[in-house]
Amino acid sequence: VQAYVGEITPEGSEGYSMGLFNLSMFSSLSLGPLFGGVIKDVWSMDAAFASMGVLSVVGLILCLVFLPPLSEEVIRSRERAPVTWPVLIRNKSLLGLFSFRLAYTACIGVIWCFLPLYADRQFSLSSSATGLLVMLGVFVSGVLHLPMGWISDRASKYILVGSGGVICVIGMLLLTLAQTYNDLLFAVVVFGIGGGISMPSIMALAVIKGEEAGAMASVMSVLTVAHSLGMLAGSMAAGVLMDFINLRFAFPFAMAIMVLGTGVFLWIGPAAAARED
């Protein structure tokens, strides 16, 4: 899906287009659990799962109605021979994007998996308060994707990614230092702001790289691997820290990963892009 969006994106509006696409994804991630809880409370758990099936069918119908036939698709990269995988995975610009995406999703994995446990142990929060805590950061990030995507098309994408990464680091630091529920809320909002600033530019750079390489699907699959690997590695490593040291150490661990990912991106990304130009 991301490759399809990237291929039909007009040149010069990569940030806005990917921001709009990610807005739908992050909004759904934040509002889906809320609506699912309401449906379960009003009707039943079966109704919540049935509603997922209904929404999937609606999505399929919308695709069939609004997406053009294959013969009418306008795809710019089709005219060029795609770059081979060995060349692609050695590309330093793509390595920078991979590193940042992996670090960011590792932090998300830690927040989603261990923040509810930490909040329950430290503050004995209700389920609704914990749900709000997890949802808020995703919602804030999603809301920012569209305006920051628009800005990304008009400003330095590398500066936006770097500043967003620094804000994400601050958010994880605030989670480490949090003493109250309000502190936790503020920390996840800060982290969400960082993600909302950086991710549209990351995806815009990925679209540009996919166009240059003539391998949009391959580039997007690399970033999808980074996303999945980050969620897996972040959650598992934080789980080991929880079992053998202390749950609270999961957050500084995630902060260190975010520092590393942002540093790698800023170290090799702009320089590699300049050499390729």
mmCIF file of C-alpha atoms in Angstrom:
data_model
loop_
_atom_site.group_PDB
_atom_site.id
_atom_site.type_symbol
_atom_site.label_atom_id
_atom_site.label_comp_id
_atom_site.label_asym_id
_atom_site.label_seq_id
_atom_site.Cartn_x
_atom_site.Cartn_y
_atom_site.Cartn_z
ATOM 1 C CA VAL A 1 0.000 0.000 0.000
ATOM 2 C CA GLN A 2 2.785 2.427 0.895
ATOM 3 C CA ALA A 3 4.522 1.665 -2.401
ATOM 4 C CA TYR A 4 1.295 2.370 -4.306
ATOM 5 C CA VAL A 5 0.846 5.691 -2.511
ATOM 6 C CA GLY A 6 4.479 6.563 -3.172
ATOM 7 C CA GLU A 7 4.208 5.802 -6.885
ATOM 8 C CA ILE A 8 1.119 7.959 -7.435
ATOM 9 C CA THR A 9 2.459 10.851 -5.336
ATOM 10 C CA PRO A 10 2.970 14.054 -7.385
ATOM 11 C CA GLU A 11 6.571 15.218 -7.514
ATOM 12 C CA GLY A 12 7.298 17.864 -4.883
ATOM 13 C CA SER A 13 4.476 16.829 -2.548
ATOM 14 C CA GLU A 14 5.943 13.628 -1.130
ATOM 15 C CA GLY A 15 5.728 14.866 2.460
ATOM 16 C CA TYR A 16 2.112 15.996 2.196
ATOM 17 C CA SER A 17 0.963 12.814 0.442
ATOM 18 C CA MET A 18 2.660 10.441 2.871
ATOM 19 C CA GLY A 19 1.541 12.609 5.790
ATOM 20 C CA LEU A 20 -2.053 12.314 4.598
ATOM 21 C CA PHE A 21 -1.715 8.549 4.246
ATOM 22 C CA ASN A 22 -0.110 8.170 7.679
ATOM 23 C CA LEU A 23 -2.799 10.409 9.190
ATOM 24 C CA SER A 24 -5.360 7.751 8.319
ATOM 25 C CA MET A 25 -3.203 4.996 9.811
ATOM 26 C CA PHE A 26 -2.321 6.739 13.077
ATOM 27 C CA SER A 27 -5.856 8.085 13.560
ATOM 28 C CA SER A 28 -7.201 4.560 13.178
ATOM 29 C CA LEU A 29 -4.627 3.176 15.614
ATOM 30 C CA SER A 30 -5.663 5.720 18.231
ATOM 31 C CA LEU A 31 -9.431 5.748 17.705
ATOM 32 C CA GLY A 32 -9.863 2.033 16.954
ATOM 33 C CA PRO A 33 -9.313 0.819 20.539
ATOM 34 C CA LEU A 34 -11.639 3.554 21.820
ATOM 35 C CA PHE A 35 -14.463 2.616 19.444
ATOM 36 C CA GLY A 36 -13.826 -1.075 20.060
ATOM 37 C CA GLY A 37 -14.222 -0.558 23.797
ATOM 38 C CA VAL A 38 -17.472 1.342 23.323
ATOM 39 C CA ILE A 39 -18.877 -1.367 21.026
ATOM 40 C CA LYS A 40 -17.902 -4.070 23.526
ATOM 41 C CA ASP A 41 -19.520 -2.204 26.418
ATOM 42 C CA VAL A 42 -22.741 -1.442 24.519
ATOM 43 C CA TRP A 43 -23.113 -4.762 22.686
ATOM 44 C CA SER A 44 -20.471 -7.503 23.061
ATOM 45 C CA MET A 45 -16.939 -8.596 22.208
ATOM 46 C CA ASP A 46 -18.314 -10.500 19.213
ATOM 47 C CA ALA A 47 -19.835 -7.267 17.925
ATOM 48 C CA ALA A 48 -16.450 -5.548 18.157
ATOM 49 C CA PHE A 49 -14.836 -8.223 15.977
ATOM 50 C CA ALA A 50 -17.804 -8.195 13.593
ATOM 51 C CA SER A 51 -17.379 -4.443 13.163
ATOM 52 C CA MET A 52 -13.763 -5.053 12.110
ATOM 53 C CA GLY A 53 -15.001 -7.373 9.380
ATOM 54 C CA VAL A 54 -17.558 -4.812 8.224
ATOM 55 C CA LEU A 55 -14.907 -2.081 8.048
ATOM 56 C CA SER A 56 -12.625 -4.388 6.041
ATOM 57 C CA VAL A 57 -15.404 -5.007 3.515
ATOM 58 C CA VAL A 58 -16.075 -1.259 3.296
ATOM 59 C CA GLY A 59 -12.366 -0.658 2.647
ATOM 60 C CA LEU A 60 -12.367 -3.279 -0.119
ATOM 61 C CA ILE A 61 -15.410 -1.691 -1.775
ATOM 62 C CA LEU A 62 -13.813 1.765 -1.625
ATOM 63 C CA CYS A 63 -10.664 0.397 -3.302
ATOM 64 C CA LEU A 64 -12.688 -1.258 -6.059
ATOM 65 C CA VAL A 65 -14.691 1.917 -6.688
ATOM 66 C CA PHE A 66 -12.036 4.630 -6.437
ATOM 67 C CA LEU A 67 -8.750 3.034 -7.555
ATOM 68 C CA PRO A 68 -8.198 3.235 -11.326
ATOM 69 C CA PRO A 69 -7.829 0.131 -13.521
ATOM 70 C CA LEU A 70 -4.296 -1.159 -13.964
ATOM 71 C CA SER A 71 -4.124 0.158 -17.533
ATOM 72 C CA GLU A 72 -4.884 3.717 -16.364
ATOM 73 C CA GLU A 73 -2.427 3.913 -13.469
ATOM 74 C CA VAL A 74 0.142 6.693 -13.690
ATOM 75 C CA ILE A 75 3.401 5.341 -12.238
ATOM 76 C CA ARG A 76 6.559 7.291 -12.918
ATOM 77 C CA SER A 77 9.101 4.643 -11.929
ATOM 78 C CA ARG A 78 7.795 2.034 -14.366
ATOM 79 C CA GLU A 79 9.957 3.387 -17.225
ATOM 80 C CA ARG A 80 13.244 2.656 -15.429
ATOM 81 C CA ALA A 81 14.873 -0.654 -14.667
ATOM 82 C CA PRO A 82 14.682 -1.190 -10.889
ATOM 83 C CA VAL A 83 17.818 -1.224 -8.781
ATOM 84 C CA THR A 84 18.779 -4.718 -7.640
ATOM 85 C CA TRP A 85 18.499 -5.767 -3.994
ATOM 86 C CA PRO A 86 22.284 -6.048 -3.363
ATOM 87 C CA VAL A 87 22.734 -2.452 -4.530
ATOM 88 C CA LEU A 88 19.706 -1.245 -2.592
ATOM 89 C CA ILE A 89 20.659 -2.692 0.790
ATOM 90 C CA ARG A 90 24.145 -1.146 0.551
ATOM 91 C CA ASN A 91 22.708 2.324 -0.005
ATOM 92 C CA LYS A 92 23.716 4.551 2.926
ATOM 93 C CA SER A 93 20.791 6.949 2.551
ATOM 94 C CA LEU A 94 18.391 4.034 2.906
ATOM 95 C CA LEU A 95 20.400 2.730 5.866
ATOM 96 C CA GLY A 96 19.841 6.071 7.606
ATOM 97 C CA LEU A 97 16.083 5.869 7.011
ATOM 98 C CA PHE A 98 16.088 2.253 8.205
ATOM 99 C CA SER A 99 17.954 3.146 11.409
ATOM 100 C CA PHE A 100 15.614 5.963 12.366
ATOM 101 C CA ARG A 101 12.447 4.010 11.584
ATOM 102 C CA LEU A 102 13.700 1.021 13.582
ATOM 103 C CA ALA A 103 14.607 3.181 16.594
ATOM 104 C CA TYR A 104 11.297 5.043 16.537
ATOM 105 C CA THR A 105 9.180 1.893 16.370
ATOM 106 C CA ALA A 106 11.316 0.262 19.079
ATOM 107 C CA CYS A 107 10.276 3.135 21.344
ATOM 108 C CA ILE A 108 6.640 2.662 20.323
ATOM 109 C CA GLY A 109 6.914 -1.043 21.129
ATOM 110 C CA VAL A 110 8.233 -0.245 24.602
ATOM 111 C CA ILE A 111 5.472 2.314 25.204
ATOM 112 C CA TRP A 112 2.647 0.086 23.998
ATOM 113 C CA CYS A 113 3.837 -3.045 25.796
ATOM 114 C CA PHE A 114 5.298 -1.754 29.044
ATOM 115 C CA LEU A 115 3.814 1.667 29.780
ATOM 116 C CA PRO A 116 0.449 0.091 30.763
ATOM 117 C CA LEU A 117 2.262 -2.299 33.134
ATOM 118 C CA TYR A 118 4.360 0.496 34.585
ATOM 119 C CA ALA A 119 1.350 2.796 35.008
ATOM 120 C CA ASP A 120 -0.625 0.044 36.743
ATOM 121 C CA ARG A 121 2.207 -0.873 39.121
ATOM 122 C CA GLN A 122 3.229 2.670 39.998
ATOM 123 C CA PHE A 123 -0.083 4.531 39.937
ATOM 124 C CA SER A 124 -2.811 1.812 40.011
ATOM 125 C CA LEU A 125 -4.612 3.439 37.079
ATOM 126 C CA SER A 126 -7.982 2.389 35.733
ATOM 127 C CA SER A 127 -8.215 0.697 32.344
ATOM 128 C CA SER A 128 -9.677 3.820 30.746
ATOM 129 C CA ALA A 129 -6.887 6.025 32.119
ATOM 130 C CA THR A 130 -4.277 3.584 30.836
ATOM 131 C CA GLY A 131 -5.990 3.422 27.453
ATOM 132 C CA LEU A 132 -5.968 7.214 27.218
ATOM 133 C CA LEU A 133 -2.269 7.195 28.046
ATOM 134 C CA VAL A 134 -1.439 4.814 25.201
ATOM 135 C CA MET A 135 -3.853 6.422 22.727
ATOM 136 C CA LEU A 136 -2.856 10.036 23.277
ATOM 137 C CA GLY A 137 0.677 9.818 21.913
ATOM 138 C CA VAL A 138 -0.474 8.046 18.745
ATOM 139 C CA PHE A 139 -3.303 10.541 18.261
ATOM 140 C CA VAL A 140 -1.034 13.573 18.642
ATOM 141 C CA SER A 141 1.443 12.085 16.195
ATOM 142 C CA GLY A 142 -1.302 11.346 13.678
ATOM 143 C CA VAL A 143 -2.774 14.841 13.848
ATOM 144 C CA LEU A 144 0.636 16.367 13.121
ATOM 145 C CA HIS A 145 1.384 14.193 10.090
ATOM 146 C CA LEU A 146 -0.565 16.292 7.596
ATOM 147 C CA PRO A 147 0.744 19.784 8.505
ATOM 148 C CA MET A 148 4.277 18.495 9.035
ATOM 149 C CA GLY A 149 4.111 16.703 5.702
ATOM 150 C CA TRP A 150 3.215 20.015 4.060
ATOM 151 C CA ILE A 151 6.132 21.703 5.828
ATOM 152 C CA SER A 152 8.413 18.830 4.814
ATOM 153 C CA ASP A 153 7.838 19.670 1.145
ATOM 154 C CA ARG A 154 9.065 23.217 1.774
ATOM 155 C CA ALA A 155 11.829 22.791 4.358
ATOM 156 C CA SER A 156 14.856 20.597 5.009
ATOM 157 C CA LYS A 157 13.641 17.062 5.625
ATOM 158 C CA TYR A 158 16.865 16.192 7.437
ATOM 159 C CA ILE A 159 16.422 19.051 9.920
ATOM 160 C CA LEU A 160 12.817 17.988 10.560
ATOM 161 C CA VAL A 161 13.819 14.362 11.147
ATOM 162 C CA GLY A 162 16.686 15.381 13.427
ATOM 163 C CA SER A 163 14.558 17.772 15.485
ATOM 164 C CA GLY A 164 11.755 15.217 15.711
ATOM 165 C CA GLY A 165 14.224 12.583 16.873
ATOM 166 C CA VAL A 166 15.541 14.897 19.596
ATOM 167 C CA ILE A 167 11.977 15.571 20.783
ATOM 168 C CA CYS A 168 11.307 11.811 20.872
ATOM 169 C CA VAL A 169 14.412 11.376 23.033
ATOM 170 C CA ILE A 170 13.116 14.078 25.389
ATOM 171 C CA GLY A 171 9.755 12.294 25.545
ATOM 172 C CA MET A 172 11.396 9.016 26.567
ATOM 173 C CA LEU A 173 13.494 10.875 29.149
ATOM 174 C CA LEU A 174 10.332 12.416 30.603
ATOM 175 C CA LEU A 175 8.785 8.944 30.847
ATOM 176 C CA THR A 176 11.831 7.828 32.815
ATOM 177 C CA LEU A 177 11.506 10.778 35.217
ATOM 178 C CA ALA A 178 7.687 10.764 35.523
ATOM 179 C CA GLN A 179 6.332 10.878 39.071
ATOM 180 C CA THR A 180 2.599 11.371 38.436
ATOM 181 C CA TYR A 181 -0.052 10.394 35.907
ATOM 182 C CA ASN A 182 0.021 13.903 34.451
ATOM 183 C CA ASP A 183 3.773 13.538 33.968
ATOM 184 C CA LEU A 184 3.148 10.379 31.955
ATOM 185 C CA LEU A 185 0.513 12.128 29.843
ATOM 186 C CA PHE A 186 2.868 15.014 29.117
ATOM 187 C CA ALA A 187 5.692 12.619 28.224
ATOM 188 C CA VAL A 188 3.655 10.616 25.690
ATOM 189 C CA VAL A 189 2.379 13.856 24.125
ATOM 190 C CA VAL A 190 5.975 15.074 23.726
ATOM 191 C CA PHE A 191 6.955 11.743 22.173
ATOM 192 C CA GLY A 192 3.953 11.952 19.844
ATOM 193 C CA ILE A 193 4.979 15.451 18.759
ATOM 194 C CA GLY A 194 8.457 14.166 17.923
ATOM 195 C CA GLY A 195 7.040 11.355 15.816
ATOM 196 C CA GLY A 196 4.600 13.686 14.104
ATOM 197 C CA ILE A 197 7.448 16.004 13.112
ATOM 198 C CA SER A 198 9.889 13.349 11.906
ATOM 199 C CA MET A 199 7.907 10.545 10.285
ATOM 200 C CA PRO A 200 6.373 12.495 7.346
ATOM 201 C CA SER A 201 9.886 13.533 6.317
ATOM 202 C CA ILE A 202 11.180 9.967 6.708
ATOM 203 C CA MET A 203 8.438 8.664 4.433
ATOM 204 C CA ALA A 204 8.931 11.523 1.966
ATOM 205 C CA LEU A 205 12.643 10.705 1.744
ATOM 206 C CA ALA A 206 11.707 7.058 1.206
ATOM 207 C CA VAL A 207 9.403 8.007 -1.681
ATOM 208 C CA ILE A 208 12.163 10.103 -3.262
ATOM 209 C CA LYS A 209 14.645 7.253 -2.832
ATOM 210 C CA GLY A 210 12.169 4.789 -4.336
ATOM 211 C CA GLU A 211 11.676 7.028 -7.364
ATOM 212 C CA GLU A 212 15.420 7.473 -7.863
ATOM 213 C CA ALA A 213 16.048 3.739 -7.609
ATOM 214 C CA GLY A 214 13.007 2.751 -9.656
ATOM 215 C CA ALA A 215 12.186 0.344 -6.829
ATOM 216 C CA MET A 216 9.421 1.924 -4.773
ATOM 217 C CA ALA A 217 8.059 -1.363 -3.433
ATOM 218 C CA SER A 218 11.526 -2.558 -2.420
ATOM 219 C CA VAL A 219 12.317 0.678 -0.566
ATOM 220 C CA MET A 220 8.977 0.610 1.243
ATOM 221 C CA SER A 221 9.470 -3.043 2.142
ATOM 222 C CA VAL A 222 12.837 -2.181 3.717
ATOM 223 C CA LEU A 223 11.148 0.444 5.902
ATOM 224 C CA THR A 224 8.367 -2.008 6.746
ATOM 225 C CA VAL A 225 11.021 -4.489 7.895
ATOM 226 C CA ALA A 226 12.507 -1.718 10.051
ATOM 227 C CA HIS A 227 9.063 -1.045 11.535
ATOM 228 C CA SER A 228 8.392 -4.695 12.380
ATOM 229 C CA LEU A 229 11.924 -5.368 13.595
ATOM 230 C CA GLY A 230 11.827 -2.280 15.812
ATOM 231 C CA MET A 231 8.552 -3.325 17.431
ATOM 232 C CA LEU A 232 9.891 -6.846 18.001
ATOM 233 C CA ALA A 233 13.372 -5.939 19.210
ATOM 234 C CA GLY A 234 12.231 -3.059 21.419
ATOM 235 C CA SER A 235 9.537 -5.119 23.126
ATOM 236 C CA MET A 236 11.733 -8.185 23.643
ATOM 237 C CA ALA A 237 14.736 -6.251 24.941
ATOM 238 C CA ALA A 238 12.557 -4.250 27.317
ATOM 239 C CA GLY A 239 10.978 -7.507 28.500
ATOM 240 C CA VAL A 240 14.417 -8.901 29.344
ATOM 241 C CA LEU A 241 15.213 -5.723 31.296
ATOM 242 C CA MET A 242 11.907 -6.042 33.142
ATOM 243 C CA ASP A 243 12.539 -9.684 34.088
ATOM 244 C CA PHE A 244 16.161 -9.366 35.157
ATOM 245 C CA ILE A 245 16.572 -5.754 36.322
ATOM 246 C CA ASN A 246 13.585 -3.417 36.681
ATOM 247 C CA LEU A 247 10.615 -2.390 34.551
ATOM 248 C CA ARG A 248 11.587 1.266 34.885
ATOM 249 C CA PHE A 249 14.818 0.636 32.928
ATOM 250 C CA ALA A 250 12.802 -0.109 29.780
ATOM 251 C CA PHE A 251 12.342 3.610 29.121
ATOM 252 C CA PRO A 252 15.988 4.738 29.338
ATOM 253 C CA PHE A 253 16.843 1.746 27.151
ATOM 254 C CA ALA A 254 14.369 2.967 24.527
ATOM 255 C CA MET A 255 15.763 6.486 24.884
ATOM 256 C CA ALA A 256 19.274 5.183 24.158
ATOM 257 C CA ILE A 257 18.003 3.361 21.057
ATOM 258 C CA MET A 258 16.350 6.591 19.860
ATOM 259 C CA VAL A 259 19.576 8.539 20.395
ATOM 260 C CA LEU A 260 21.477 5.907 18.397
ATOM 261 C CA GLY A 261 18.947 5.804 15.559
ATOM 262 C CA THR A 262 18.795 9.590 15.256
ATOM 263 C CA GLY A 263 22.575 9.830 15.403
ATOM 264 C CA VAL A 264 23.064 7.245 12.649
ATOM 265 C CA PHE A 265 20.515 9.010 10.453
ATOM 266 C CA LEU A 266 22.127 12.434 10.880
ATOM 267 C CA TRP A 267 25.637 11.017 10.493
ATOM 268 C CA ILE A 268 25.203 9.130 7.219
ATOM 269 C CA GLY A 269 21.933 10.392 5.720
ATOM 270 C CA PRO A 270 22.693 13.961 4.547
ATOM 271 C CA ALA A 271 26.273 13.116 3.535
ATOM 272 C CA ALA A 272 25.164 10.093 1.502
ATOM 273 C CA ALA A 273 22.411 12.109 -0.173
ATOM 274 C CA ALA A 274 24.902 14.834 -1.107
ATOM 275 C CA ARG A 275 27.244 12.269 -2.688
ATOM 276 C CA GLU A 276 24.391 10.704 -4.653
ATOM 277 C CA ASP A 277 23.325 14.119 -5.978
#
